[in-house]
Amino acid sequence: MRQYFVLFIFGIILAFSSCRTDFDTVASTGDLKFSKDTVYLDTVFKNIGSSTYQLKVYNRSKNDISIPIIQLKKGLNSKYRMTVDGMTGNNGKIFKDVTLLAKDSLYIFIETTADITDADPTDFLYTDEIQFDSGANLQEVALVTLIQDAVFLYPKQNADGTKEKIQIDGKDVDGFYLDENDSENGNELIFTKQKPYVIYGYAGVPENKTVTFEAGARVHFHSNSGLYVGNKATLQINGDISTTEKLEKEVIFEGDRLESLYSDIPGQWKSVIFASGSTNHSINHLTLKNAVVGLDFKNPLNTIEIKNTQIYNCVEYGILAQNAHINGENIVINYAGISSLSCVYGGSYSFTHCTFNNNWQNSSHFAVNLSNSLAGATPETNPLTQATFNNCIIYGSSTNEFNLQKNTSAAFVYQLNNCLLKFGNTSNADYQFKTDTEHYNNIILNENPKFYNVSKNQLNIDKTSSAFAKGNQAYSIPLDILGITRTSPPDLGAYQSKDFPK
């Protein structure tokens, strides 16, 4: 029996030996191939970590090779850091004797966190190289990052070590009040175009104060951050018509990740909240994107002017107005998880030459929602004294993009004049678009406006659109959202029609 056992063990050893591959390596000869010769890490703010970028390294030879060293040229002082096939090396900067099998590849993942002082002062670029081997076999891949300076606004640390907080809707949240005499930033209630602003937590506007955003201001909100306009406080956005694609005079609100990967991802920051009792708001030429709720009005005191404003990619609402008074002109909203425009708990609204579209990827959203009630409120209903839509487009990917939630115990006054509207089920008495002249006049029903590129939030139209020249001159606003003169009769929506590039 013992002989059989010895033979069995010998057989196993022989089998493994016959299957063994020779893992001996040869030194690299400088013939590595790379997925790119330069890795661009996009733009980052100073001292904010970048996304992770990938470089793939190929061994095209028939030999298993050993790369004596993979390192950043600036060594341990480099602001870049790497992992090489999951290894962290020496602080992510230097890796020795890296094996790469024949006809195989390895992954290098690269990140950076750099200050503006680390960059070249002439172009604000921070650069380095990944070096593979040395001497005659040296190969290099360049790394390039644009570092952008910014004004950082954030909650300060209290004496007891806790973070500064403000109250919103009765809850303490991470936040701070903007200070017109801040020792470092000066007047924080005036946002200029000199540098972009990065906000952490909620930036609050104190009672009886006005926050002003000058033309060209850029505001970037960190995750779970936003702007809070408190009781008796005022917001003024004074953007203007831009003449280039850089939107040099537009005021822009967005998240703080500048990489192209994040350009259209919803929910990167919270909201601009207008508290009950806030007052005298004016918004002109604002582009707001990638929030949870874009503009959130909670029973502000007087009429809000919103003109030439674009709101995109919001997880819940583009505009959520609770018992508000809004005069809107040349507004464009697209992509919202619940509703692009939702006016609830009554109020008074007038929208002219606006494009409310919703192509969110579910079937339960709306482009426009109107309501005169609010569950849990006291009282639960509030009169909707006016909701007028003139020369507007209300469209999207759902069957019904217009929704009425009427409570008969309070007034519900609305009217659509010369609008293109998408609505599939017209059996309900509230949606008799052809015969109910009290509420609907000259409605174009379920015809495609042929937006230029909905997925890129380009809701311009051309002369083939069903919205072309269908407006009523009596409601016309002389200039469209881009400052282009409207024709007579005007096109519906926020954009005057134009020819698209072929």
XYZ file of C-alpha atoms in Angstrom, residues 73-432:
360
model
C 10.057 62.036 -13.013
C 9.646 64.449 -10.085
C 9.955 61.507 -7.742
C 8.561 61.740 -4.239
C 7.926 65.477 -4.740
C 5.451 64.895 -7.553
C 1.839 65.971 -7.015
C 0.703 62.982 -9.049
C 0.207 59.525 -7.550
C -0.206 56.147 -9.210
C -1.145 52.548 -8.700
C 0.461 49.990 -11.004
C -1.595 46.819 -11.386
C -3.007 47.421 -7.905
C 0.388 48.077 -6.292
C 1.037 51.372 -4.483
C 4.850 51.255 -4.608
C 6.724 53.933 -2.718
C 3.986 56.476 -1.899
C 2.507 55.934 -5.326
C 5.560 57.522 -6.950
C 8.202 54.808 -7.506
C 7.829 51.117 -8.447
C 10.750 48.726 -8.881
C 11.100 45.448 -10.806
C 7.605 45.314 -12.287
C 6.906 42.075 -14.165
C 4.914 42.178 -17.412
C 4.202 38.841 -19.086
C 4.523 38.199 -22.800
C 1.638 39.525 -24.948
C 0.095 40.993 -21.808
C -0.656 44.448 -20.411
C -0.835 46.265 -17.110
C -2.952 49.161 -15.874
C -1.670 52.356 -14.331
C -4.212 54.602 -12.564
C -3.217 58.228 -12.031
C -4.596 60.992 -9.773
C -3.400 64.389 -8.655
C -3.981 67.003 -5.969
C -2.066 70.210 -6.628
C -2.039 73.848 -5.599
C -2.043 76.781 -8.012
C 1.512 77.537 -6.807
C 2.634 74.171 -8.200
C 1.575 75.120 -11.724
C 3.454 77.060 -14.373
C 2.442 80.716 -13.728
C 2.214 81.442 -17.465
C -0.414 78.804 -18.304
C -1.412 77.264 -14.903
C -0.462 73.791 -16.141
C 1.032 71.256 -13.775
C 3.056 68.594 -15.601
C 5.195 65.553 -14.952
C 6.170 62.327 -16.760
C 5.872 58.646 -15.972
C 9.275 57.115 -16.662
C 9.688 53.487 -17.664
C 13.244 52.177 -17.228
C 16.227 54.486 -17.653
C 19.225 55.184 -19.834
C 18.989 53.848 -23.393
C 15.734 52.034 -22.590
C 13.984 55.086 -21.088
C 10.390 55.650 -22.229
C 8.130 58.435 -20.960
C 4.439 59.292 -20.915
C 3.531 62.926 -20.216
C 1.016 63.991 -17.547
C -0.785 67.333 -17.876
C -3.305 69.042 -15.549
C -4.749 72.545 -15.606
C -4.946 73.955 -12.068
C -7.593 76.623 -11.529
C -7.492 79.118 -8.703
C -10.740 79.797 -6.856
C -12.370 81.470 -3.878
C -13.362 78.772 -1.369
C -16.362 79.392 0.880
C -17.121 76.887 3.629
C -18.375 76.431 7.211
C -15.785 77.387 9.765
C -14.769 75.357 12.788
C -16.385 76.337 16.087
C -14.341 76.681 19.292
C -15.588 73.281 20.477
C -14.390 71.611 17.279
C -17.841 71.264 15.689
C -18.610 72.575 12.228
C -20.602 75.760 11.695
C -24.290 75.158 10.851
C -27.364 77.108 9.722
C -31.056 76.259 9.947
C -33.069 75.377 6.837
C -36.692 74.267 7.246
C -36.130 73.816 10.975
C -33.121 71.543 10.527
C -29.454 72.200 11.255
C -27.317 71.686 8.164
C -23.638 72.257 7.457
C -23.516 75.869 6.358
C -22.511 79.468 7.021
C -23.710 82.993 6.323
C -21.964 85.075 3.696
C -20.078 87.962 5.282
C -19.792 91.367 3.602
C -16.684 92.111 5.707
C -14.821 88.799 5.632
C -11.179 89.215 6.631
C -9.922 86.963 3.816
C -12.466 87.249 0.979
C -13.767 90.780 1.481
C -17.445 91.220 0.569
C -18.773 87.672 0.135
C -22.192 88.995 -0.916
C -20.820 90.091 -4.292
C -19.748 87.315 -6.684
C -17.552 88.611 -9.497
C -16.027 87.016 -12.591
C -12.438 87.430 -11.351
C -12.194 83.884 -9.959
C -14.607 80.957 -9.755
C -16.176 80.235 -6.375
C -16.336 76.809 -4.703
C -18.962 76.389 -1.982
C -18.974 73.694 0.708
C -22.190 73.269 2.686
C -24.987 75.820 2.344
C -23.976 79.446 1.807
C -26.669 81.537 3.515
C -27.730 85.089 2.690
C -28.427 86.903 5.977
C -31.699 88.665 6.743
C -32.107 92.072 5.031
C -29.041 91.448 2.840
C -28.724 91.047 -0.944
C -26.390 88.625 -2.675
C -25.386 89.759 -6.164
C -23.893 87.668 -8.954
C -22.217 89.792 -11.586
C -22.088 88.875 -15.282
C -19.586 86.079 -15.879
C -19.600 84.747 -12.307
C -18.931 81.011 -11.941
C -20.145 79.185 -8.823
C -19.302 75.535 -8.122
C -21.080 73.627 -5.370
C -19.538 70.642 -3.618
C -21.635 67.526 -2.952
C -24.606 68.205 -0.620
C -24.043 71.948 -0.876
C -26.193 74.834 -2.052
C -27.319 78.432 -1.623
C -29.900 79.524 0.952
C -31.616 82.899 0.614
C -33.097 83.517 4.063
C -36.065 85.472 5.388
C -36.120 89.107 4.088
C -32.975 88.342 2.033
C -32.647 88.964 -1.710
C -30.927 87.295 -4.664
C -29.916 89.251 -7.777
C -28.350 87.439 -10.742
C -27.169 89.978 -13.306
C -25.926 87.849 -16.191
C -25.967 89.160 -19.743
C -25.958 88.023 -23.375
C -22.717 86.221 -24.311
C -21.184 86.445 -27.772
C -19.063 83.261 -27.694
C -19.530 79.603 -26.775
C -17.598 80.276 -23.557
C -20.740 82.008 -22.185
C -18.468 84.737 -20.893
C -21.301 86.888 -19.497
C -23.565 84.078 -18.300
C -23.752 83.309 -14.585
C -23.220 79.550 -14.139
C -24.142 77.362 -11.161
C -22.849 73.765 -11.262
C -20.926 71.110 -9.326
C -17.235 71.328 -8.451
C -16.052 68.418 -10.606
C -14.686 70.007 -13.771
C -13.857 66.805 -15.649
C -15.884 66.243 -18.822
C -17.180 62.973 -17.337
C -19.216 65.030 -14.851
C -20.572 67.654 -17.251
C -24.101 66.189 -17.367
C -24.421 64.006 -14.261
C -27.486 64.995 -12.151
C -27.438 65.427 -8.385
C -23.887 66.686 -7.866
C -25.128 69.382 -5.479
C -28.367 70.278 -3.688
C -30.292 73.433 -4.545
C -30.808 77.172 -4.460
C -33.442 77.573 -1.725
C -35.521 80.735 -1.358
C -36.963 80.809 2.162
C -40.462 81.901 3.071
C -40.314 85.671 3.409
C -37.359 86.141 1.069
C -37.965 89.045 -1.276
C -37.289 90.998 -4.509
C -35.463 88.264 -6.431
C -34.314 88.834 -10.005
C -32.603 86.224 -12.193
C -31.244 86.988 -15.659
C -28.958 84.848 -17.824
C -28.354 82.031 -15.370
C -27.308 78.546 -16.438
C -27.890 76.016 -13.645
C -27.224 72.294 -14.002
C -26.732 68.983 -12.228
C -28.522 69.820 -8.956
C -31.141 67.891 -6.992
C -33.612 70.799 -7.192
C -32.561 73.775 -9.286
C -34.543 76.734 -7.915
C -36.671 75.973 -4.838
C -39.087 78.782 -3.937
C -40.845 78.424 -0.568
C -43.514 81.145 -0.377
C -41.324 84.197 -1.179
C -42.926 87.600 -0.656
C -43.139 89.301 -4.071
C -43.015 88.601 -7.793
C -39.816 86.935 -8.964
C -38.419 87.871 -12.360
C -36.712 84.949 -14.146
C -35.446 85.701 -17.639
C -33.095 84.059 -20.144
C -32.375 81.151 -17.812
C -31.420 77.519 -18.524
C -31.818 74.679 -16.013
C -30.668 71.130 -16.813
C -30.233 67.666 -15.302
C -31.924 67.951 -11.910
C -32.746 64.805 -9.942
C -36.157 66.105 -8.822
C -37.217 69.534 -10.158
C -35.800 72.265 -12.359
C -38.018 74.867 -10.676
C -40.149 73.995 -7.647
C -42.377 76.911 -6.676
C -44.548 76.788 -3.550
C -47.148 79.579 -3.429
C -44.785 81.814 -5.363
C -45.297 84.671 -7.811
C -43.123 84.266 -10.912
C -42.863 86.200 -14.149
C -40.781 84.036 -16.487
C -39.463 84.851 -19.965
C -37.129 82.840 -22.206
C -36.695 79.970 -19.727
C -35.419 76.556 -20.848
C -35.619 73.484 -18.585
C -34.768 69.902 -19.555
C -34.212 66.600 -17.703
C -35.807 66.425 -14.249
C -36.703 63.274 -12.361
C -40.140 64.520 -11.246
C -41.008 67.722 -13.102
C -39.124 70.380 -15.036
C -41.481 73.051 -13.685
C -43.712 72.346 -10.697
C -45.918 75.107 -9.269
C -47.629 73.800 -6.125
C -49.767 75.162 -3.286
C -51.197 77.936 -5.425
C -49.555 81.221 -6.322
C -49.435 83.330 -9.470
C -47.392 82.522 -12.562
C -46.854 83.922 -16.033
C -44.496 82.230 -18.497
C -43.864 83.585 -21.987
C -41.650 82.106 -24.709
C -40.437 79.292 -22.465
C -39.360 75.755 -23.389
C -40.278 73.195 -20.738
C -39.052 69.798 -21.882
C -38.423 66.614 -19.929
C -36.549 63.645 -21.322
C -35.747 62.007 -17.984
C -35.482 58.244 -18.318
C -38.735 57.223 -16.678
C -42.405 57.395 -17.643
C -43.752 59.191 -14.571
C -42.229 62.634 -14.990
C -43.814 65.853 -16.299
C -42.566 68.917 -18.086
C -45.124 71.096 -16.250
C -47.110 70.358 -13.088
C -49.691 72.712 -11.527
C -51.321 72.286 -8.102
C -53.269 74.338 -5.556
C -52.684 72.025 -2.591
C -49.869 70.679 -0.456
C -50.172 67.622 1.766
C -49.493 68.419 5.412
C -49.718 72.180 4.978
C -52.062 74.372 7.019
C -54.360 75.049 5.288
C -53.865 72.223 2.820
C -55.096 74.280 -0.157
C -54.091 77.708 -1.435
C -55.554 79.594 -4.420
C -53.827 79.364 -7.763
C -54.826 82.827 -8.957
C -53.006 82.643 -12.298
C -50.944 80.198 -14.349
C -50.543 81.567 -17.861
C -48.376 80.070 -20.587
C -47.945 82.126 -23.765
C -45.992 81.024 -26.881
C -44.470 78.115 -24.911
C -43.376 74.551 -25.694
C -44.335 71.848 -23.173
C -42.885 68.564 -24.410
C -40.846 65.493 -23.487
C -40.521 61.725 -23.673
C -43.601 60.800 -21.598
C -47.100 60.362 -23.006
C -48.440 63.235 -20.871
C -46.119 66.149 -20.129
C -48.726 68.499 -18.645
C -50.349 67.732 -15.288
C -53.125 69.449 -13.316
C -53.759 68.617 -9.644
C -56.927 70.557 -8.825
C -58.533 70.836 -5.418
C -62.007 72.338 -5.774
C -61.886 74.014 -2.355
C -59.515 76.715 -3.678
C -59.214 78.714 -6.904
C -57.434 77.101 -9.827
C -56.984 79.589 -12.685
C -54.852 78.674 -15.675
C -54.619 79.347 -19.405
C -52.417 78.191 -22.290
C -52.223 80.422 -25.363
C -50.425 79.457 -28.574
C -48.492 76.566 -27.052
C -47.117 73.299 -28.428
C -48.120 70.611 -25.975
C -47.569 66.871 -25.630
C -50.515 65.062 -24.071
C -51.822 61.642 -25.055
C -54.963 61.049 -22.975
C -57.619 63.718 -23.654
C -60.644 61.925 -22.171
C -60.480 63.922 -18.920
C -62.619 67.065 -18.864
C -59.632 69.159 -17.722
C -57.707 68.421 -20.900
C -60.097 69.412 -23.719
